[in-house]
Short mmCIF file of C-alpha atoms in Angstrom, two decimals:
data_model
loop_
_atom_site.label_atom_id
_atom_site.label_comp_id
_atom_site.label_asym_id
_atom_site.label_seq_id
_atom_site.Cartn_x
_atom_site.Cartn_y
_atom_site.Cartn_z
CA MET A 1 -89.66 158.23 -49.06
CA THR A 2 -88.83 155.73 -46.29
CA SER A 3 -91.44 153.00 -45.94
CA LYS A 4 -93.36 152.45 -42.73
CA ARG A 5 -91.86 148.95 -42.39
CA SER A 6 -88.31 150.31 -42.54
CA ILE A 7 -89.10 152.93 -39.91
CA LEU A 8 -90.55 150.29 -37.56
CA ILE A 9 -87.57 147.97 -38.02
CA ALA A 10 -85.07 150.79 -37.40
CA SER A 11 -87.01 151.96 -34.33
CA GLY A 12 -87.15 148.41 -32.95
CA ALA A 13 -83.41 148.00 -33.44
CA ILE A 14 -82.69 151.29 -31.65
CA LEU A 15 -84.98 150.33 -28.74
CA THR A 16 -83.30 146.93 -28.44
CA LEU A 17 -79.79 148.39 -28.36
CA LEU A 18 -80.77 151.05 -25.83
CA HIS A 19 -82.41 148.39 -23.67
CA LEU A 20 -79.31 146.22 -23.93
CA ALA A 21 -77.18 149.12 -22.70
CA LEU A 22 -79.66 149.71 -19.88
CA THR A 23 -79.49 146.05 -18.90
CA PHE A 24 -75.71 146.04 -18.56
CA SER A 25 -75.65 149.39 -16.77
CA GLY A 26 -77.16 147.67 -13.72
CA VAL A 27 -80.31 149.82 -13.74
CA LEU A 28 -82.62 146.80 -14.16
CA GLU A 29 -80.78 144.66 -11.62
CA LEU A 30 -82.75 145.89 -8.61
CA LEU A 31 -85.94 144.71 -10.33
CA GLU A 32 -84.33 141.43 -11.36
CA VAL A 33 -83.26 140.52 -7.83
CA LYS A 34 -86.80 141.21 -6.61
CA VAL A 35 -88.08 138.68 -9.15
CA ALA A 36 -85.55 136.17 -7.80
CA ASP A 37 -86.76 136.92 -4.25
CA TYR A 38 -90.32 136.22 -5.39
CA PHE A 39 -89.25 132.90 -6.89
CA HIS A 40 -87.52 132.02 -3.61
CA ASN A 41 -90.69 132.61 -1.66
CA LYS A 42 -92.98 130.79 -4.08
CA ARG A 43 -91.01 127.59 -4.58
CA PRO A 44 -92.02 124.49 -2.57
CA ALA A 45 -90.34 124.30 0.83
CA SER A 46 -87.68 121.64 1.32
CA ILE A 47 -88.32 119.07 4.04
CA GLN A 48 -85.02 117.21 3.71
CA LEU A 49 -83.00 116.94 6.92
CA TYR A 50 -79.34 117.78 6.40
CA ASN A 51 -77.10 115.64 8.58
CA LYS A 52 -73.65 117.03 7.80
CA LEU A 53 -74.17 120.26 9.70
CA THR A 54 -75.14 121.32 13.21
CA VAL A 55 -75.76 124.85 14.44
CA VAL A 56 -75.13 125.65 18.09
CA GLU A 57 -77.24 128.70 18.90
CA ILE A 58 -76.58 131.32 21.53
CA SER A 59 -80.21 132.39 21.76
CA ASP A 60 -82.26 134.67 24.01
CA PHE A 61 -83.15 131.62 26.10
CA CYS A 62 -79.47 130.68 26.44
CA ILE A 63 -78.63 134.19 27.61
CA GLU A 64 -81.39 134.01 30.23
CA ARG A 65 -79.91 130.77 31.55
CA VAL A 66 -76.17 131.45 31.29
CA GLY A 67 -75.89 135.24 31.51
CA GLN A 68 -75.54 138.39 29.43
CA TRP A 69 -73.74 138.11 26.10
CA PRO A 70 -70.84 138.18 25.44
CA TRP A 71 -70.14 135.43 27.91
CA PRO A 72 -66.76 135.25 29.66
CA ARG A 73 -64.29 133.56 27.35
CA SER A 74 -63.80 130.84 29.93
CA VAL A 75 -67.48 129.94 29.36
CA GLN A 76 -66.97 130.02 25.60
CA ALA A 77 -63.96 127.74 26.08
CA LYS A 78 -66.18 125.27 27.93
CA LEU A 79 -68.67 125.39 25.04
CA ILE A 80 -65.92 124.57 22.51
CA LYS A 81 -64.77 121.66 24.65
CA GLN A 82 -68.31 120.31 24.87
CA VAL A 83 -68.66 120.41 21.08
CA SER A 84 -65.20 118.97 20.43
CA SER A 85 -65.65 116.14 22.92
CA ARG A 86 -68.71 114.98 20.98
CA GLY A 87 -66.68 114.33 17.85
CA ALA A 88 -67.26 117.40 15.67
CA LYS A 89 -65.06 117.17 12.58
CA VAL A 90 -64.83 120.93 12.04
CA ILE A 91 -65.89 123.82 14.30
CA GLY A 92 -66.58 127.36 13.12
CA LEU A 93 -67.04 130.33 15.46
CA ASP A 94 -69.10 133.08 13.85
CA PHE A 95 -67.92 135.95 16.03
CA LEU A 96 -64.78 138.04 16.27
CA TYR A 97 -62.07 138.00 18.92
CA ILE A 98 -60.34 141.30 18.19
CA GLU A 99 -60.19 142.73 21.71
CA PRO A 100 -58.59 141.19 24.80
CA SER A 101 -60.79 140.00 27.62
CA PRO A 102 -60.85 141.94 30.90
CA LYS A 103 -59.50 138.80 32.52
CA LYS A 104 -56.34 137.42 30.93
CA LYS A 105 -57.00 133.96 32.34
CA ASP A 106 -60.23 133.81 30.32
CA ASP A 107 -58.26 134.43 27.11
CA ILE A 108 -55.82 131.70 28.09
CA ALA A 109 -58.68 129.28 28.73
CA LEU A 110 -60.20 130.04 25.31
CA LYS A 111 -56.84 129.69 23.58
CA GLU A 112 -56.27 126.30 25.22
CA ALA A 113 -59.73 125.07 24.24
CA ILE A 114 -59.20 126.12 20.62
CA SER A 115 -55.75 124.54 20.52
CA GLU A 116 -56.89 121.28 22.12
CA ALA A 117 -59.77 120.90 19.69
CA GLY A 118 -57.39 121.34 16.75
CA ASN A 119 -60.20 121.90 14.26
CA VAL A 120 -61.52 125.36 15.08
CA PHE A 121 -61.84 128.10 12.46
CA LEU A 122 -62.24 131.70 13.61
CA ALA A 123 -63.93 134.62 11.89
CA ALA A 124 -61.99 137.50 10.37
CA GLU A 125 -63.27 140.72 8.82
CA ILE A 126 -62.21 143.01 6.01
CA LYS A 127 -61.78 146.70 6.69
CA SER A 128 -61.04 149.29 4.03
CA ALA A 129 -57.40 150.33 4.20
CA ARG A 130 -58.16 153.85 2.97
CA ASP A 131 -61.33 154.74 4.75
CA ILE A 132 -62.36 152.30 7.44
CA GLY A 133 -66.08 152.39 8.05
CA GLU A 134 -67.15 154.49 5.06
CA TYR A 135 -67.63 151.57 2.68
CA VAL A 136 -68.70 148.71 4.92
CA GLY A 137 -68.07 145.34 3.35
CA ASP A 138 -66.44 146.78 0.23
CA PHE A 139 -64.58 143.76 -1.15
CA ARG A 140 -63.17 145.71 -4.08
CA SER A 141 -61.22 148.46 -2.33
CA PRO A 142 -57.73 148.07 -0.92
CA PHE A 143 -58.24 146.54 2.49
CA LEU A 144 -56.86 145.31 5.76
CA VAL A 145 -57.88 142.01 7.33
CA GLN A 146 -59.03 142.44 10.89
CA LYS A 147 -57.89 139.15 12.41
CA PRO A 148 -58.45 137.66 15.86
CA LEU A 149 -55.89 138.40 18.52
CA PRO A 150 -52.58 136.59 17.80
CA ILE A 151 -53.10 134.32 20.82
CA PHE A 152 -56.27 132.93 19.21
CA GLU A 153 -55.09 133.02 15.59
CA LYS A 154 -52.11 130.84 16.40
CA ALA A 155 -54.28 128.34 18.24
CA ALA A 156 -56.90 128.07 15.48
CA LYS A 157 -56.68 125.77 12.49
CA GLY A 158 -57.55 128.67 10.20
CA LEU A 159 -59.47 131.87 9.59
CA GLY A 160 -62.48 132.68 7.43
CA LEU A 161 -63.92 135.98 6.26
CA VAL A 162 -67.47 136.87 7.30
CA ASN A 163 -67.96 140.20 5.49
CA VAL A 164 -70.93 140.96 3.28
CA ASP A 165 -70.43 143.17 0.20
CA PHE A 166 -73.13 145.86 0.27
CA VAL A 167 -71.41 148.09 -2.29
CA HIS A 168 -71.43 145.92 -5.41
CA ASP A 169 -73.52 142.81 -4.79
CA ASN A 170 -76.20 143.49 -2.18
CA VAL A 171 -76.84 147.19 -2.64
CA ASP A 172 -80.39 147.12 -1.26
CA GLY A 173 -79.25 145.49 1.99
CA ILE A 174 -80.58 142.00 1.22
CA VAL A 175 -77.89 139.32 1.31
CA ARG A 176 -78.27 137.25 -1.86
CA ARG A 177 -74.65 136.57 -2.76
CA LEU A 178 -71.24 136.51 -1.09
CA PRO A 179 -67.63 136.30 -2.27
CA LEU A 180 -66.10 133.02 -1.14
CA ALA A 181 -62.50 134.22 -1.22
CA LYS A 182 -60.48 137.42 -1.34
CA LYS A 183 -56.89 137.95 -2.41
CA ASP A 184 -54.96 140.00 0.14
CA THR A 185 -52.31 142.60 -0.59
CA THR A 186 -49.59 139.91 -0.65
CA GLY A 187 -51.41 137.87 -3.30
CA LYS A 188 -52.58 135.19 -0.89
CA PHE A 189 -56.19 134.05 -1.08
CA LEU A 190 -58.28 134.25 2.08
CA PRO A 191 -61.34 131.98 2.13
CA SER A 192 -64.70 132.86 3.58
CA LEU A 193 -65.58 131.11 6.82
CA SER A 194 -68.01 128.83 4.97
CA LEU A 195 -65.42 127.84 2.36
CA ALA A 196 -62.79 127.18 5.01
CA LEU A 197 -65.16 124.93 6.96
CA ALA A 198 -66.41 123.03 3.90
CA SER A 199 -62.87 122.51 2.61
CA ALA A 200 -61.68 121.16 5.95
CA TYR A 201 -64.73 118.89 6.18
CA GLN A 202 -63.93 117.42 2.77
CA ASP A 203 -60.19 117.19 3.54
CA THR A 204 -59.38 119.12 0.40
CA THR A 205 -57.87 122.44 -0.60
CA PRO A 206 -59.70 124.60 -3.15
CA ALA A 207 -57.91 125.98 -6.18
CA TYR A 208 -58.41 129.67 -6.89
CA LEU A 209 -58.80 130.29 -10.60
CA ASP A 210 -57.51 133.36 -12.45
CA ASP A 211 -61.04 134.55 -13.26
CA GLY A 212 -62.09 134.46 -9.60
CA GLY A 213 -63.66 131.01 -9.68
CA ILE A 214 -63.11 128.36 -7.01
CA ARG A 215 -62.54 124.73 -7.90
CA PHE A 216 -62.14 121.52 -5.90
CA PRO A 217 -59.72 119.53 -8.13
CA SER A 218 -60.19 116.24 -6.28
CA GLN A 219 -63.92 116.39 -6.95
CA ALA A 220 -63.82 118.02 -10.39
CA TYR A 221 -66.28 120.62 -9.12
CA THR A 222 -66.17 124.36 -9.74
CA ILE A 223 -68.33 126.63 -7.61
CA PRO A 224 -70.40 128.87 -9.91
CA THR A 225 -69.38 132.47 -9.24
CA PHE A 226 -70.37 135.59 -11.16
CA PRO A 227 -69.25 139.20 -11.53
CA SER A 228 -71.33 141.97 -10.01
CA ARG A 229 -74.26 143.35 -12.04
CA PHE A 230 -74.39 146.56 -9.99
CA ARG A 231 -72.40 149.74 -10.25
CA PRO A 232 -71.12 151.24 -6.97
CA LYS A 233 -73.43 153.86 -5.46
CA THR A 234 -70.60 156.38 -5.44
CA ASP A 235 -68.28 158.12 -7.86
CA ASP A 236 -65.47 158.06 -5.33
CA PRO A 237 -62.38 156.71 -7.14
CA ARG A 238 -61.35 154.90 -3.96
CA VAL A 239 -64.01 152.29 -4.67
CA GLU A 240 -62.00 150.33 -7.18
CA LYS A 241 -63.89 147.65 -9.04
CA THR A 242 -61.78 144.65 -9.93
CA ARG A 243 -62.80 142.82 -13.05
CA PHE A 244 -61.98 139.34 -11.82
CA GLU A 245 -63.66 139.44 -8.42
CA ARG A 246 -66.76 137.32 -8.34
CA SER A 247 -69.28 136.04 -5.81
CA ALA A 248 -71.70 133.13 -5.43
CA TYR A 249 -75.49 133.24 -5.33
CA ILE A 250 -76.76 131.69 -2.09
CA ASN A 251 -79.43 129.03 -2.44
CA TYR A 252 -81.23 129.59 0.85
CA ASP A 253 -83.11 126.78 2.55
CA GLU A 254 -86.25 128.38 3.96
CA GLN A 255 -86.67 125.53 6.42
CA MET A 256 -83.12 125.52 7.79
CA GLN A 257 -84.25 127.20 11.01
CA GLU A 258 -87.39 125.07 11.08
CA GLY A 259 -85.67 121.72 11.47
CA ASN A 260 -83.82 120.96 8.22
CA VAL A 261 -80.56 121.29 10.11
CA THR A 262 -79.81 120.13 13.64
CA GLN A 263 -80.02 123.00 16.11
CA ILE A 264 -78.60 122.76 19.61
CA LEU A 265 -78.93 125.42 22.31
CA ALA A 266 -75.57 126.39 23.76
CA SER A 267 -77.12 126.47 27.22
CA ASP A 268 -78.00 122.78 26.92
CA LEU A 269 -74.30 122.02 26.50
CA LEU A 270 -73.26 124.32 29.33
CA VAL A 271 -75.91 124.05 32.04
CA GLY A 272 -78.46 121.59 30.69
CA SER A 273 -79.84 118.91 32.97
CA GLU A 274 -80.15 116.38 30.14
CA PRO A 275 -77.09 115.14 28.22
CA VAL A 276 -76.88 116.18 24.57
CA SER A 277 -76.36 113.22 22.25
CA ARG A 278 -72.99 112.78 20.56
CA HIS A 279 -74.97 111.79 17.45
CA HIS A 280 -75.73 115.46 16.73
CA PHE A 281 -72.03 116.37 16.44
CA GLU A 282 -69.95 113.38 15.42
CA GLY A 283 -68.29 113.80 12.03
CA ARG A 284 -70.13 117.05 11.28
CA VAL A 285 -69.45 120.69 10.58
CA VAL A 286 -70.52 122.57 13.71
CA LEU A 287 -71.19 126.29 13.51
CA ILE A 288 -71.45 128.25 16.74
CA GLY A 289 -73.15 131.63 16.48
CA VAL A 290 -75.55 134.13 17.97
CA ASN A 291 -79.31 133.96 17.46
CA HIS A 292 -80.13 136.80 19.80
CA SER A 293 -82.62 139.61 19.18
CA GLY A 294 -80.93 142.56 17.50
CA LEU A 295 -77.51 140.92 17.10
CA ASP A 296 -75.98 139.94 13.76
CA LEU A 297 -79.26 139.74 11.84
CA LYS A 298 -79.09 139.66 8.06
CA LEU A 299 -81.86 140.44 5.57
CA THR A 300 -82.41 137.63 3.05
CA PRO A 301 -85.10 136.82 0.47
CA TYR A 302 -86.95 135.06 3.31
CA GLY A 303 -86.65 137.93 5.77
CA GLN A 304 -84.24 138.40 8.66
CA ILE A 305 -82.11 135.48 9.81
CA PRO A 306 -79.08 135.28 12.13
CA GLY A 307 -75.72 135.63 10.39
CA VAL A 308 -74.72 132.13 11.50
CA TYR A 309 -77.49 130.71 9.31
CA VAL A 310 -76.17 132.60 6.29
CA GLN A 311 -72.89 130.77 6.87
CA ALA A 312 -74.78 127.51 7.38
CA ASN A 313 -76.57 127.92 4.05
CA LEU A 314 -73.25 128.59 2.33
CA VAL A 315 -71.63 125.50 3.88
CA ARG A 316 -74.55 123.41 2.68
CA ASN A 317 -74.39 124.93 -0.81
CA ILE A 318 -70.70 124.03 -1.06
CA LEU A 319 -71.03 120.48 0.26
CA GLU A 320 -74.20 119.67 -1.67
CA ARG A 321 -73.25 121.65 -4.81
CA THR A 322 -76.54 123.53 -4.69
CA PHE A 323 -75.46 127.08 -5.45
CA LEU A 324 -77.69 129.06 -7.77
CA LYS A 325 -76.40 129.51 -11.31
CA ARG A 326 -77.06 132.52 -13.52
CA ILE A 327 -77.10 133.21 -17.23
CA SER A 328 -73.79 134.56 -18.53
CA PRO A 329 -73.50 138.15 -19.80
CA LEU A 330 -72.97 136.93 -23.38
CA SER A 331 -76.03 134.69 -23.25
CA LEU A 332 -78.04 137.53 -21.72
CA ALA A 333 -77.01 139.86 -24.55
CA ILE A 334 -78.07 137.27 -27.14
CA LEU A 335 -81.36 136.77 -25.32
CA VAL A 336 -82.13 140.50 -25.36
CA LEU A 337 -81.28 140.80 -29.06
CA VAL A 338 -83.41 137.79 -30.02
CA THR A 339 -86.32 139.07 -27.91
CA GLY A 340 -86.10 142.44 -29.62
CA ALA A 341 -86.05 140.90 -33.10
CA LEU A 342 -89.01 138.62 -32.40
CA SER A 343 -91.01 141.47 -30.86
CA VAL A 344 -90.48 143.63 -33.95
CA LEU A 345 -91.53 140.70 -36.16
CA VAL A 346 -94.75 140.31 -34.15
CA VAL A 347 -95.60 144.00 -34.60
CA LEU A 348 -94.94 143.78 -38.34
CA SER A 349 -96.90 140.55 -38.83
CA PHE A 350 -100.06 141.14 -36.77
CA SER A 351 -102.58 143.83 -36.08
CA VAL A 352 -102.72 145.56 -32.71
CA VAL A 353 -104.89 143.16 -30.71
CA PRO A 354 -103.19 139.89 -31.82
CA ALA A 355 -99.73 141.49 -31.34
CA VAL A 356 -100.57 142.56 -27.78
CA LEU A 357 -102.07 139.16 -26.95
CA LEU A 358 -99.04 137.30 -28.34
CA THR A 359 -96.70 139.54 -26.33
CA LEU A 360 -98.63 138.94 -23.12
CA LEU A 361 -98.56 135.20 -23.83
CA PHE A 362 -94.77 135.42 -24.30
CA VAL A 363 -94.41 137.28 -20.99
CA LEU A 364 -96.44 134.62 -19.18
CA LEU A 365 -94.66 131.62 -20.73
CA TYR A 366 -91.22 133.16 -20.31
CA THR A 367 -91.84 133.93 -16.63
CA LEU A 368 -93.16 130.41 -16.01
CA ALA A 369 -90.11 128.95 -17.77
CA ALA A 370 -87.79 131.07 -15.62
CA TYR A 371 -89.58 129.93 -12.47
CA GLY A 372 -89.34 126.30 -13.58
CA LEU A 373 -85.61 126.62 -14.21
CA PHE A 374 -85.17 128.21 -10.78
CA VAL A 375 -87.10 125.48 -8.95
CA HIS A 376 -85.84 122.42 -10.81
CA LYS A 377 -82.39 123.45 -12.09
CA LEU A 378 -81.37 126.15 -9.59
CA TYR A 379 -80.90 128.46 -12.56
CA LEU A 380 -81.49 132.21 -12.54
CA LEU A 381 -82.75 133.17 -16.00
CA ASP A 382 -83.07 136.96 -16.18
CA VAL A 383 -86.75 137.87 -16.51
CA VAL A 384 -86.86 141.67 -16.44
CA PRO A 385 -84.71 142.47 -19.53
CA ALA A 386 -86.64 140.16 -21.89
CA VAL A 387 -90.12 140.87 -20.52
CA THR A 388 -89.76 144.65 -20.34
CA LEU A 389 -88.20 144.80 -23.82
CA ALA A 390 -91.03 142.77 -25.36
CA LEU A 391 -93.67 144.97 -23.74
CA LEU A 392 -91.79 148.15 -24.58
CA ILE A 393 -91.42 147.28 -28.25
CA VAL A 394 -95.02 146.19 -28.80
CA VAL A 395 -96.40 149.30 -27.06
CA LEU A 396 -94.07 151.88 -28.61
CA LEU A 397 -94.04 150.40 -32.10
CA GLU A 398 -97.80 150.04 -32.15
CA LEU A 399 -98.07 153.69 -31.11
CA LEU A 400 -95.53 154.62 -33.76
CA GLN A 401 -97.39 152.58 -36.33
CA ALA A 402 -100.66 154.27 -35.41
CA THR A 403 -98.96 157.67 -35.62
CA LEU A 404 -97.55 156.89 -39.06
CA SER A 405 -100.93 155.65 -40.24
CA LEU A 406 -102.61 158.78 -38.91
CA ARG A 407 -100.06 160.99 -40.64
CA ARG A 408 -100.58 159.10 -43.88
CA ARG A 409 -104.33 159.58 -43.62
CA MET A 410 -103.86 163.27 -42.88
CA ARG A 411 -101.65 163.58 -45.95
CA ASN A 412 -104.29 161.78 -48.01
CA LEU A 413 -106.95 164.14 -46.72
CA GLN A 414 -104.72 167.09 -47.59
CA HIS A 415 -104.28 165.71 -51.08
CA LEU A 416 -108.04 165.29 -51.47
CA TYR A 417 -108.56 168.84 -50.32
CA GLU A 418 -106.06 170.13 -52.85
CA LEU A 419 -107.65 168.05 -55.60
CA GLY A 420 -111.03 169.42 -54.59
CA ARG A 421 -109.82 172.96 -54.90
CA VAL A 422 -108.33 172.24 -58.31
CA PHE A 423 -111.46 170.42 -59.42
CA ASN A 424 -113.58 173.27 -58.16
CA ALA A 425 -111.45 175.78 -60.05
CA VAL A 426 -111.76 173.70 -63.21
CA LEU A 427 -115.55 173.61 -62.84
CA ASN A 428 -115.61 177.36 -62.45
CA LEU A 429 -113.61 177.86 -65.65
CA SER A 430 -115.95 175.61 -67.60
CA GLU A 431 -118.96 177.54 -66.43
CA LEU A 432 -117.27 180.78 -67.44
CA ALA A 433 -116.46 179.42 -70.92
CA GLU A 434 -120.02 178.24 -71.37
CA LEU A 435 -121.34 181.64 -70.33
CA VAL A 436 -119.03 183.39 -72.77
CA LEU A 437 -119.93 181.00 -75.56
CA ASN A 438 -123.67 181.36 -74.99
CA THR A 439 -123.31 185.12 -74.95
CA TYR A 440 -121.38 185.05 -78.27
CA LEU A 441 -123.92 182.79 -79.97
CA GLU A 442 -126.74 185.03 -79.00
#
């Protein structure tokens, strides 16, 4: 008969392997990203002013002063000239120019401003080549690049993608990670707007690695990028996952809109009564974007922020090398297996109460360690797979152990009952023999 210990070990091994499969199926990922969001919101706020980046906002107040958005492109041209004249090293425009202006002279004015600045990068957008609009932001389907009008593309220094992948990486609508480059149908890599701006600021060209990574050879720095942990929310074969496409985890600065980065109102540059200091622009990356109610808002771990600040966070992550890192799939698999083995050992070595207490202590210490790594090392250690496996094993194996013990006791009681019947039968035979013997002697 199989021993209770063997049954518990085999059950623990099966639970661990099933949990490992569940982990890599992406089912637990929605819980894991919520834990990361919680860590984001609980870590101490940064109060360090970042002086390599300036954001020029087109806010509600600016629209009240200058006029309804979108402004005439002649006005946008004036804004670019104001920024360029103050010594900006690189300028990024976080809006699309895919339709001609009602007034051709406005387009000409904008083209001339972009050309004269000589350092302006424009936004481009990916559209699915097979089904435009059905899979918004799907970076892993065949695609077309929706570029600015040729008049503006030729004048710009370069283009940068501004799409967000909501199919594979951000399936719950919260922007936590973004691809920094995409290979087009000709094999050429297209950078994101943030990567294009950061590369130009550093006067370097990134190298695109075969596994989807991005490296700056002159600085011996590789941006940490990772494959998706989610499965697409569709069985449509047109959504083609590509093994080597990866994206970076954004390390958001909660205080970026609260003063950690220089913010200038576009209206102050256009119609302001007080001059805006050159100090806020000279030698910096300058992002121009909309911060207007209901326009280009993105959900992040800290709530809604304008899309231009998502780009600003990415630029800062690249320049400061502060992207979040995450445990590799191989390391995660080893972690799950070790957690399963230790949890089974705890169940085998201790009675119910100590086993439960030790498991709860493990959950607490592991979660605190993960939080510490996030805060101090910018490292995302997966919490949900290890914690849920430890709890699952201690609960189910203790229940199994109790069930086996109960069955053993029931078998023992059955044996006692059978022995009682036999013993009772034996007693009855003895009494009968004594009665017969007494009768014979008489």
